[in-house]
Amino acid sequence: MEGMRKEDVVMEQGHQHHQHSIERELECVSQVPIFQGLADDQMTSVAQVTRPIHADKGDAVFSTGEVSRTLYIVNTGQVRLYHLAEDGREQILRVLNPGDFIGEIALFTDEIHTSYAQATKTTELCTISRAALTDLITALPTLSMALLGALADRLKTAERQATLLAIPDALPRLAGYLLQISGHRAQLLELPMSKQDLAAYLGMTPESMSRKLRQLSKQGAIETVGRRQVRITNVDQLAEFAPE
Amino acid sequence: MEGMRKEDVVMEQGHQHHQHSIERELECVSQVPIFQGLADDQMTSVAQVTRPIHADKGDAVFSTGEVSRTLYIVNTGQVRLYHLAEDGREQILRVLNPGDFIGEIALFTDEIHTSYAQATKTTELCTISRAALTDLITALPTLSMALLGALADRLKTAERQATLLAIPDALPRLAGYLLQISGHRAQLLELPMSKQDLAAYLGMTPESMSRKLRQLSKQGAIETVGRRQVRITNVDQLAEFAPE
DNA sequence: CGCCAAGTTGATCGGTATCAAGTACGGTGG
DNA sequence: CCACCGTACTTGATACCGATCAACTTGGCG
């Protein structure tokens, strides 16, 4: 991760601004999956329109009501996206891990953000303005393809999520979710969010979540480890409870 | 990483159709929103790699298990996408109306279709192979942008759908859905699918759907008109039942 | 006009939300 | 390193909503 050869590229670009190096920007860009596959000089031109952002744990990256004209890409750390219901309950939309991005809708319309984005730990992001990104897209077909691929992937996830949520019973919803994030493999896995957030994400209450997890572990399909981990001990058993 | 070079598959495939007129293909292409904004000659090159497909009411466009290497765009008619649960119940994923497309995931991986696509009426589609489309994307930035926009839009819909489905009570789910497809406007609107399909789409039974619709109309928020239409008579009233 | 699928209505049952207490994990400070 | 504390999580009891099964009605297509 550290040993990137980027110094020579930085030099070539030095004339634009003064010697304010774009090293930090390049580091961000080079880490991000959608920019993999770009040549060094292409990466540099991306880095030039990138602006890094830092957010400490608990900080808001953006809030509801703000106008969205920027693409945010998580470099390190984690960001959670959520809605705030009028009763104060938070509905988790998605958790962004390194490489994930948000704001793609901003590319096409002056949309108002309908959710909050909050760092759950110390987080580094890079941002790209709409204008800069549209320029990049037209100039770099490789980037277009990468973006399309990432969007298609998220779409698939969202549609699978919707299919899960349409199931009326909580047990298959949970089982299906666990199977999905484990890749149908018996393993110890870290939950991407707290159990109460996960409960909301899966359309149930924390109480139901707890009961269903217990039920699954009594059946020998899983074990809960601490507060944030679940070990899948028997995939077939788990699949019994899942849909299809 | 190595730079990607585009192979000239477009020309090779286009060659085969060169003999007869591409009038039919052009008609399809010119109707489709994602191809709007292309110059005439660009549209022609798109048309050359397009293959029209006809499906009568009830016909399958593709089925679960088939390998997906094609983008399908609906020209006229309607296609419904659904999963088949083991108990035989159909879970509607999405309904494709003219201009909508499916198969974008096929562009990036040899994915197996996980759903069925069935025409609900006489339908004309155009199809584009993966190779041809990737070439088009690299050649036509306008098309890239249009595709990205369409995907971002679908993503937004899917995520909103997931948010709706996470609500445990049926009434706000239905109210939220109606508000959404009506654009928060009082108007007569055509349901995009049958009520029983809509019920599955919203994660409830046809019986519940019927009862909740009745409840909303007793409150004066809506009126049901025939089997496929709903008139929104009081948006504020409807919003009372919707989340947020 | 007649038929059949789609939709409605009713009665019952089960599952989950809710409310209310209790428990334990994991971070903080001593 | 350990004791402490707050919050996340768990457990229990009850009520309510929606799924289910069954019977009926209606719209709309041939």
XYZ file of C-alpha atoms (C1' of nucleotides) in Angstrom:
548
model
C 0.000 0.000 0.000
C 2.759 2.444 0.885
C 5.384 1.729 -1.753
C 3.772 3.491 -4.680
C 6.039 5.068 -7.275
C 4.364 8.370 -7.778
C 7.113 10.932 -7.284
C 7.981 11.280 -10.962
C 4.382 11.856 -11.897
C 4.022 14.489 -9.239
C 6.990 16.329 -10.683
C 5.508 16.549 -14.127
C 2.415 18.198 -12.785
C 4.238 20.614 -10.549
C 3.784 23.637 -12.759
C 0.047 24.045 -12.339
C -0.079 25.334 -8.814
C 3.195 26.069 -7.090
C 4.951 23.204 -5.422
C 1.929 22.326 -3.334
C 2.244 18.648 -4.079
C -0.746 16.505 -4.849
C 0.782 13.644 -2.978
C -2.099 13.361 -0.547
C -4.618 13.467 -3.383
C -2.741 10.821 -5.306
C -2.659 8.535 -2.322
C -6.413 8.781 -2.060
C -7.001 8.227 -5.743
C -4.638 5.299 -6.007
C -6.384 3.454 -3.197
C -9.827 3.631 -4.700
C -11.039 0.644 -6.741
C -12.869 2.638 -9.393
C -9.610 4.336 -10.297
C -7.632 1.142 -10.530
C -6.797 0.356 -14.095
C -5.952 3.924 -14.955
C -2.502 4.712 -16.236
C -0.266 6.781 -13.982
C -0.760 9.998 -15.899
C -4.508 9.465 -15.924
C -4.471 8.925 -12.199
C -2.589 12.132 -11.824
C -5.174 14.072 -13.754
C -7.818 12.590 -11.512
C -5.817 13.528 -8.434
C -5.625 17.110 -9.635
C -9.366 17.573 -9.393
C -9.650 15.706 -6.119
C -9.976 17.355 -2.766
C -9.284 15.324 0.387
C -11.568 15.601 3.392
C -11.012 14.447 6.921
C -13.774 13.500 9.333
C -13.367 12.419 12.933
C -15.570 9.853 14.548
C -19.068 11.252 14.841
C -18.518 14.092 12.389
C -21.109 14.758 9.720
C -19.864 14.529 6.150
C -23.074 16.058 4.891
C -26.614 16.496 6.173
C -30.174 16.413 4.898
C -31.168 19.442 2.922
C -27.732 20.297 1.627
C -27.413 20.602 -2.109
C -25.361 17.800 -3.534
C -22.856 18.579 -6.243
C -20.023 16.352 -5.133
C -18.970 12.751 -5.306
C -17.544 11.452 -2.023
C -15.234 8.466 -2.019
C -14.229 6.814 1.240
C -10.501 6.194 1.442
C -10.050 4.954 4.991
C -12.454 4.652 7.875
C -16.215 4.227 7.620
C -19.263 6.373 6.959
C -22.839 5.503 7.698
C -25.717 6.851 5.685
C -29.042 7.133 7.418
C -32.452 8.710 7.370
C -33.931 10.305 10.435
C -37.585 9.450 10.982
C -39.821 11.993 12.696
C -39.918 9.849 15.829
C -36.137 10.158 16.026
C -35.391 6.621 14.931
C -32.528 6.245 12.533
C -32.990 4.113 9.453
C -29.662 2.924 8.107
C -29.466 3.134 4.341
C -25.966 1.907 3.793
C -22.523 1.733 5.316
C -19.619 2.980 3.256
C -16.325 1.201 3.644
C -13.042 2.104 1.960
C -13.550 2.259 -1.794
C -17.272 2.918 -1.588
C -18.682 6.173 -2.816
C -21.799 8.269 -2.549
C -23.173 11.203 -4.435
C -23.454 9.689 -7.880
C -26.918 11.147 -8.273
C -25.370 14.548 -7.803
C -23.737 14.059 -11.167
C -26.931 14.554 -13.043
C -29.248 16.765 -11.075
C -29.052 19.408 -8.372
C -30.463 16.986 -5.924
C -31.019 17.778 -2.262
C -29.482 15.232 0.066
C -32.216 13.198 1.713
C -29.957 11.504 4.215
C -27.247 12.127 6.719
C -23.700 10.908 6.295
C -21.731 10.464 9.470
C -18.260 9.065 10.096
C -18.299 6.119 12.489
C -14.553 6.331 12.966
C -11.705 8.540 11.871
C -12.189 8.737 8.135
C -10.430 10.085 5.082
C -12.445 10.818 1.962
C -11.699 12.314 -1.365
C -14.213 14.451 -3.174
C -14.676 15.367 -6.797
C -16.940 18.081 -8.081
C -19.561 17.290 -10.650
C -17.995 19.356 -13.381
C -14.606 17.766 -12.896
C -16.016 14.279 -12.882
C -18.066 14.710 -16.033
C -14.917 15.935 -17.741
C -13.020 12.909 -16.514
C -15.714 10.555 -17.708
C -15.703 11.904 -21.212
C -11.927 11.810 -21.309
C -11.372 8.404 -19.722
C -13.536 5.549 -21.002
C -11.842 3.204 -18.556
C -13.224 5.315 -15.744
C -16.686 5.258 -17.305
C -16.647 1.513 -17.336
C -15.430 1.315 -13.759
C -18.158 3.690 -12.616
C -20.811 1.810 -14.529
C -19.592 -1.419 -12.988
C -19.682 0.012 -9.488
C -23.177 1.383 -9.993
C -24.410 -1.892 -11.443
C -22.999 -3.674 -8.439
C -24.692 -1.364 -5.977
C -27.909 -1.718 -7.902
C -27.711 -5.462 -7.580
C -27.141 -5.160 -3.845
C -30.046 -2.761 -3.434
C -32.406 -4.979 -5.393
C -31.381 -8.036 -3.416
C -31.947 -6.040 -0.263
C -35.412 -5.064 -1.463
C -36.205 -8.695 -2.219
C -35.119 -9.718 1.259
C -37.175 -7.004 2.906
C -40.296 -8.068 1.060
C -40.283 -11.282 3.080
C -42.785 -10.962 5.903
C -41.018 -13.198 8.415
C -37.978 -11.986 10.273
C -36.080 -15.273 10.427
C -35.576 -15.790 6.684
C -34.741 -12.128 6.301
C -31.956 -12.424 8.827
C -30.762 -15.785 7.539
C -30.742 -14.507 3.981
C -28.771 -11.464 4.981
C -26.169 -13.480 6.868
C -25.757 -15.867 3.967
C -25.334 -12.980 1.605
C -22.645 -11.085 3.505
C -20.808 -14.288 4.345
C -20.741 -15.306 0.702
C -22.346 -18.619 1.733
C -19.147 -19.556 3.526
C -18.708 -20.782 7.076
C -16.567 -18.118 8.686
C -16.278 -15.566 11.398
C -17.602 -12.296 10.107
C -17.631 -8.757 11.375
C -21.008 -7.077 11.215
C -20.834 -3.847 9.233
C -22.881 -2.001 11.852
C -24.277 -2.293 15.340
C -27.041 -4.798 15.901
C -29.649 -2.142 16.426
C -28.667 -0.456 13.195
C -28.696 -3.805 11.484
C -32.145 -4.494 12.861
C -33.445 -1.275 11.317
C -31.673 -2.098 8.073
C -33.440 -5.456 7.977
C -36.797 -3.982 8.873
C -37.180 -5.356 12.357
C -36.720 -4.228 15.936
C -33.568 -4.831 17.970
C -35.607 -7.162 20.154
C -36.624 -9.331 17.214
C -33.096 -9.328 15.925
C -31.823 -10.583 19.245
C -34.404 -13.334 19.437
C -33.785 -14.506 15.902
C -30.031 -14.577 16.403
C -30.562 -16.680 19.500
C -32.865 -18.989 17.592
C -30.286 -19.484 14.875
C -27.532 -20.222 17.378
C -29.727 -22.673 19.300
C -30.159 -24.507 16.010
C -26.416 -24.620 15.609
C -26.295 -22.522 12.472
C -24.342 -19.618 13.944
C -22.589 -18.354 17.048
C -22.529 -14.766 18.183
C -19.080 -13.574 19.193
C -18.937 -10.376 21.197
C -21.135 -7.546 19.970
C -19.996 -7.153 16.440
C -19.151 -10.601 15.186
C -21.057 -13.658 14.085
C -19.556 -16.997 13.249
C -21.338 -19.004 10.597
C -20.930 -22.565 11.797
C -23.321 -24.390 9.500
C -24.102 -22.883 6.139
C -26.595 -25.577 5.127
C -28.478 -25.206 8.359
C -28.593 -21.466 7.846
C -29.754 -21.897 4.276
C -32.678 -23.947 5.574
C -34.147 -20.785 7.035
C -33.331 -18.540 4.123
C -35.650 -17.972 1.160
C -35.213 -19.999 -2.007
C -2.588 -2.280 -14.258
C -2.588 -2.447 -18.027
C -4.390 -0.149 -20.362
C -7.517 -1.510 -22.026
C -7.634 -1.530 -25.778
C -10.946 -1.743 -27.472
C -11.411 -4.455 -29.994
C -13.303 -3.570 -33.094
C -16.169 -5.886 -32.464
C -18.656 -3.250 -33.456
C -17.602 -3.316 -37.040
C -17.408 -7.067 -37.245
C -20.915 -7.513 -35.959
C -22.297 -4.614 -37.900
C -21.022 -6.182 -41.047
C -23.372 -9.108 -40.874
C -26.431 -6.909 -40.891
C -25.121 -4.681 -43.582
C -27.203 -6.214 -46.333
C -30.734 -5.411 -45.297
C -31.906 -2.070 -44.030
C -31.518 -1.198 -40.394
C -34.735 0.742 -40.401
C -36.329 -1.377 -37.751
C -33.252 -1.143 -35.577
C -33.107 2.603 -35.988
C -36.684 2.956 -34.945
C -35.974 1.085 -31.756
C -32.829 3.022 -30.994
C -34.355 6.407 -31.682
C -37.205 5.756 -29.266
C -35.009 4.934 -26.319
C -34.185 7.731 -23.853
C -30.600 6.668 -23.199
C -29.844 7.138 -26.885
C -31.408 10.551 -27.099
C -28.812 13.223 -27.494
C -26.768 11.209 -29.933
C -26.079 12.617 -33.362
C -27.725 10.870 -36.317
C -24.611 9.061 -37.419
C -23.940 7.928 -33.877
C -27.445 6.606 -33.621
C -26.873 4.711 -36.819
C -23.779 3.060 -35.446
C -25.761 2.059 -32.389
C -28.524 0.697 -34.588
C -26.030 -1.431 -36.454
C -25.192 -3.458 -33.364
C -28.781 -3.683 -32.216
C -30.952 -6.712 -32.669
C -34.723 -6.371 -32.301
C -36.721 -8.951 -30.388
C -40.432 -9.521 -30.283
C -42.311 -11.054 -27.391
C -46.004 -11.766 -27.198
C -47.977 -11.437 -24.020
C -46.860 -14.106 -21.589
C -43.643 -14.922 -23.439
C -40.434 -15.237 -21.483
C -37.685 -12.860 -22.517
C -35.192 -14.777 -20.405
C -35.312 -17.165 -17.468
C -33.415 -17.967 -14.305
C -30.196 -19.809 -14.899
C -29.487 -18.429 -18.331
C -26.150 -16.758 -18.787
C -26.538 -13.065 -19.278
C -24.413 -11.345 -21.898
C -26.957 -8.985 -23.340
C -28.547 -5.664 -22.568
C -32.306 -5.611 -23.188
C -34.086 -2.342 -23.812
C -37.856 -2.184 -23.907
C -39.165 -0.270 -26.885
C -42.900 -0.817 -26.691
C -44.993 -2.953 -24.384
C -44.083 -4.044 -20.895
C -41.895 -6.634 -19.221
C -42.106 -7.786 -15.656
C -39.107 -9.064 -13.757
C -39.751 -11.462 -10.936
C -38.285 -14.080 -8.673
C -39.977 -17.382 -8.111
C -40.029 -18.479 -4.481
C -39.997 -22.202 -3.733
C -43.639 -22.045 -2.676
C -44.495 -20.799 -6.145
C -45.194 -17.236 -5.137
C -43.845 -14.605 -7.468
C -41.914 -11.710 -6.034
C -41.943 -8.768 -8.400
C -38.599 -7.046 -8.687
C -39.454 -4.412 -11.207
C -41.622 -3.602 -14.166
C -39.962 -2.403 -17.341
C -41.827 0.155 -19.387
C -40.715 1.599 -22.718
C -37.243 3.073 -22.385
C -36.288 0.922 -19.401
C -33.532 -1.621 -19.700
C -32.195 -4.664 -17.939
C -29.002 -6.646 -18.117
C -26.531 -3.940 -17.147
C -24.805 -6.353 -14.793
C -24.143 -8.545 -17.781
C -21.776 -5.889 -19.007
C -19.185 -6.722 -16.430
C -19.448 -10.343 -15.465
C -20.783 -13.563 -16.888
C -23.596 -13.416 -14.436
C -26.357 -15.981 -14.296
C -29.809 -14.466 -14.433
C -31.463 -14.787 -11.045
C -34.869 -13.731 -12.212
C -37.467 -14.294 -14.879
C -38.414 -11.683 -17.438
C -41.857 -12.025 -18.942
C -43.774 -9.817 -21.330
C -47.109 -8.681 -19.900
C -48.291 -7.536 -23.295
C -47.070 -7.542 -26.858
C -43.590 -6.130 -26.545
C -40.749 -4.999 -28.761
C -37.255 -4.919 -27.355
C -33.858 -4.180 -28.741
C -30.807 -6.009 -27.551
C -27.134 -5.185 -27.601
C -24.370 -7.631 -26.901
C -21.864 -6.906 -24.211
C -18.914 -6.533 -26.551
C -20.769 -4.114 -28.791
C -21.959 -2.028 -25.901
C -18.554 -1.688 -24.274
C -17.216 -0.481 -27.586
C -20.025 2.018 -27.892
C -19.378 3.308 -24.416
C -15.725 3.939 -25.055
C -16.525 5.606 -28.354
C -19.464 7.736 -27.255
C -19.058 9.662 -23.996
C -22.581 11.019 -24.385
C -23.840 7.484 -24.158
C -21.704 6.828 -21.081
C -23.257 9.754 -19.333
C -26.753 8.703 -20.309
C -26.163 5.179 -19.037
C -24.653 6.425 -15.797
C -27.613 8.713 -15.325
C -30.078 5.914 -15.938
C -28.280 3.605 -13.530
C -28.057 6.290 -10.863
C -31.753 6.841 -11.254
C -32.579 3.182 -10.892
C -30.296 2.968 -7.898
C -32.170 5.787 -6.263
C -35.460 4.028 -6.898
C -34.165 0.737 -5.537
C -32.796 2.332 -2.391
C -36.004 4.225 -1.796
C -37.856 0.973 -2.295
C -35.643 -0.730 0.285
C -36.298 2.088 2.728
C -40.027 1.735 2.224
C -39.931 -2.013 2.713
C -38.076 -1.664 6.001
C -41.209 -0.115 7.480
C -43.069 -2.796 9.413
C -46.576 -1.424 8.943
C -48.375 -1.897 5.673
C -50.269 1.387 5.593
C -47.273 3.746 5.525
C -45.594 1.466 3.015
C -48.521 1.768 0.660
C -49.015 5.476 1.302
C -45.329 6.152 0.748
C -45.387 4.230 -2.486
C -48.421 6.064 -3.812
C -46.927 9.429 -2.932
C -43.734 8.476 -4.648
C -45.185 7.348 -7.964
C -47.626 10.240 -8.031
C -44.834 12.741 -7.493
C -46.785 14.089 -4.498
C -49.402 15.414 -6.880
C -53.162 14.921 -6.756
C -53.914 13.078 -9.971
C -55.326 9.986 -11.553
C -52.551 7.477 -11.960
C -52.201 4.155 -13.703
C -50.675 1.435 -11.555
C -47.616 -0.038 -13.228
C -48.733 -3.587 -12.414
C -51.638 -5.609 -11.154
C -52.637 -5.180 -7.545
C -51.459 -8.614 -6.572
C -48.072 -7.980 -8.143
C -47.963 -4.617 -6.453
C -48.775 -6.260 -3.152
C -45.799 -8.596 -3.534
C -43.634 -5.688 -4.600
C -44.573 -3.839 -1.427
C -44.073 -6.868 0.759
C -47.662 -7.604 1.641
C -50.482 -9.915 0.592
C -53.188 -8.972 -1.921
C -55.663 -9.103 0.944
C -53.747 -6.568 2.985
C -53.308 -4.378 -0.046
C -57.043 -4.396 -0.661
C -57.807 -3.519 2.938
C -55.284 -0.702 3.088
C -56.523 0.786 -0.160
C -60.029 0.734 1.243
C -58.838 2.362 4.436
C -57.153 5.148 2.493
C -60.226 5.773 0.382
C -62.497 5.823 3.447
C -60.241 8.550 4.816
C -60.695 10.487 1.604
C -57.081 10.357 0.541
C -57.610 8.319 -2.610
C -60.194 6.694 -4.851
C -59.731 3.441 -6.675
C -60.830 3.559 -10.299
C -61.294 0.237 -12.028
C -58.587 -2.336 -11.459
C -55.539 -0.489 -12.552
C -56.049 3.109 -11.574
C -55.942 5.127 -8.389
C -56.899 8.751 -8.028
C -54.993 10.729 -5.438
C -57.620 13.087 -4.080
C -55.858 14.499 -1.040
C -52.095 14.538 -0.999
C -51.806 15.970 2.509
C -54.122 13.355 3.874
C -52.084 10.663 2.176
C -48.863 12.132 3.517
C -50.262 11.792 7.016
C -49.939 8.049 6.714
C -46.595 8.041 4.971
C -43.266 7.952 6.770
C -41.415 11.200 7.472
C -73.013 -12.584 -22.836
C -70.529 -15.740 -20.186
C -66.591 -17.109 -18.100
C -62.362 -16.785 -15.315
C -58.879 -14.465 -13.110
C -58.451 -10.581 -10.158
C -59.907 -8.541 -6.421
C -62.703 -8.148 -2.038
C -64.506 -9.378 2.425
C -64.715 -12.072 6.668
C -62.801 -14.959 10.624
C -59.008 -16.916 12.866
C -54.192 -17.573 14.170
C -49.462 -16.634 14.569
C -45.607 -13.583 14.612
C -43.681 -9.363 15.706
C -43.958 -4.756 17.765
C -44.218 -2.767 21.995
C -43.395 -1.844 26.789
C -40.788 -2.944 30.738
C -36.781 -4.890 33.251
C -32.883 -6.973 33.499
C -27.809 -8.242 31.892
C -23.212 -7.784 29.962
C -19.981 -5.878 26.848
C -16.348 -2.755 26.159
C -14.465 1.646 26.788
C -12.781 4.965 30.419
C -10.449 6.434 34.324
C -8.159 5.319 38.377
C -4.707 -3.977 35.232
C -8.978 -3.640 37.363
C -13.221 -1.437 38.776
C -16.668 1.379 37.091
C -20.218 3.142 34.159
C -23.082 3.864 30.250
C -25.085 1.922 26.477
C -25.980 -1.819 23.716
C -28.131 -5.852 23.999
C -31.176 -9.480 26.009
C -35.212 -11.441 28.045
C -40.085 -11.563 29.336
C -45.236 -10.485 28.928
C -48.867 -8.654 26.287
C -51.433 -6.590 22.488
C -52.045 -5.847 17.817
C -51.371 -6.217 13.049
C -51.106 -8.806 9.003
C -50.853 -13.624 7.016
C -53.699 -17.259 6.043
C -57.735 -19.866 4.568
C -62.182 -19.666 2.704
C -66.052 -17.785 0.361
C -67.816 -14.381 -2.341
C -68.003 -10.448 -5.941
C -66.579 -8.015 -9.935
C -64.243 -6.460 -13.909
C -63.004 -7.192 -18.451
C -61.667 -10.111 -22.247
C -62.988 -13.439 -25.779
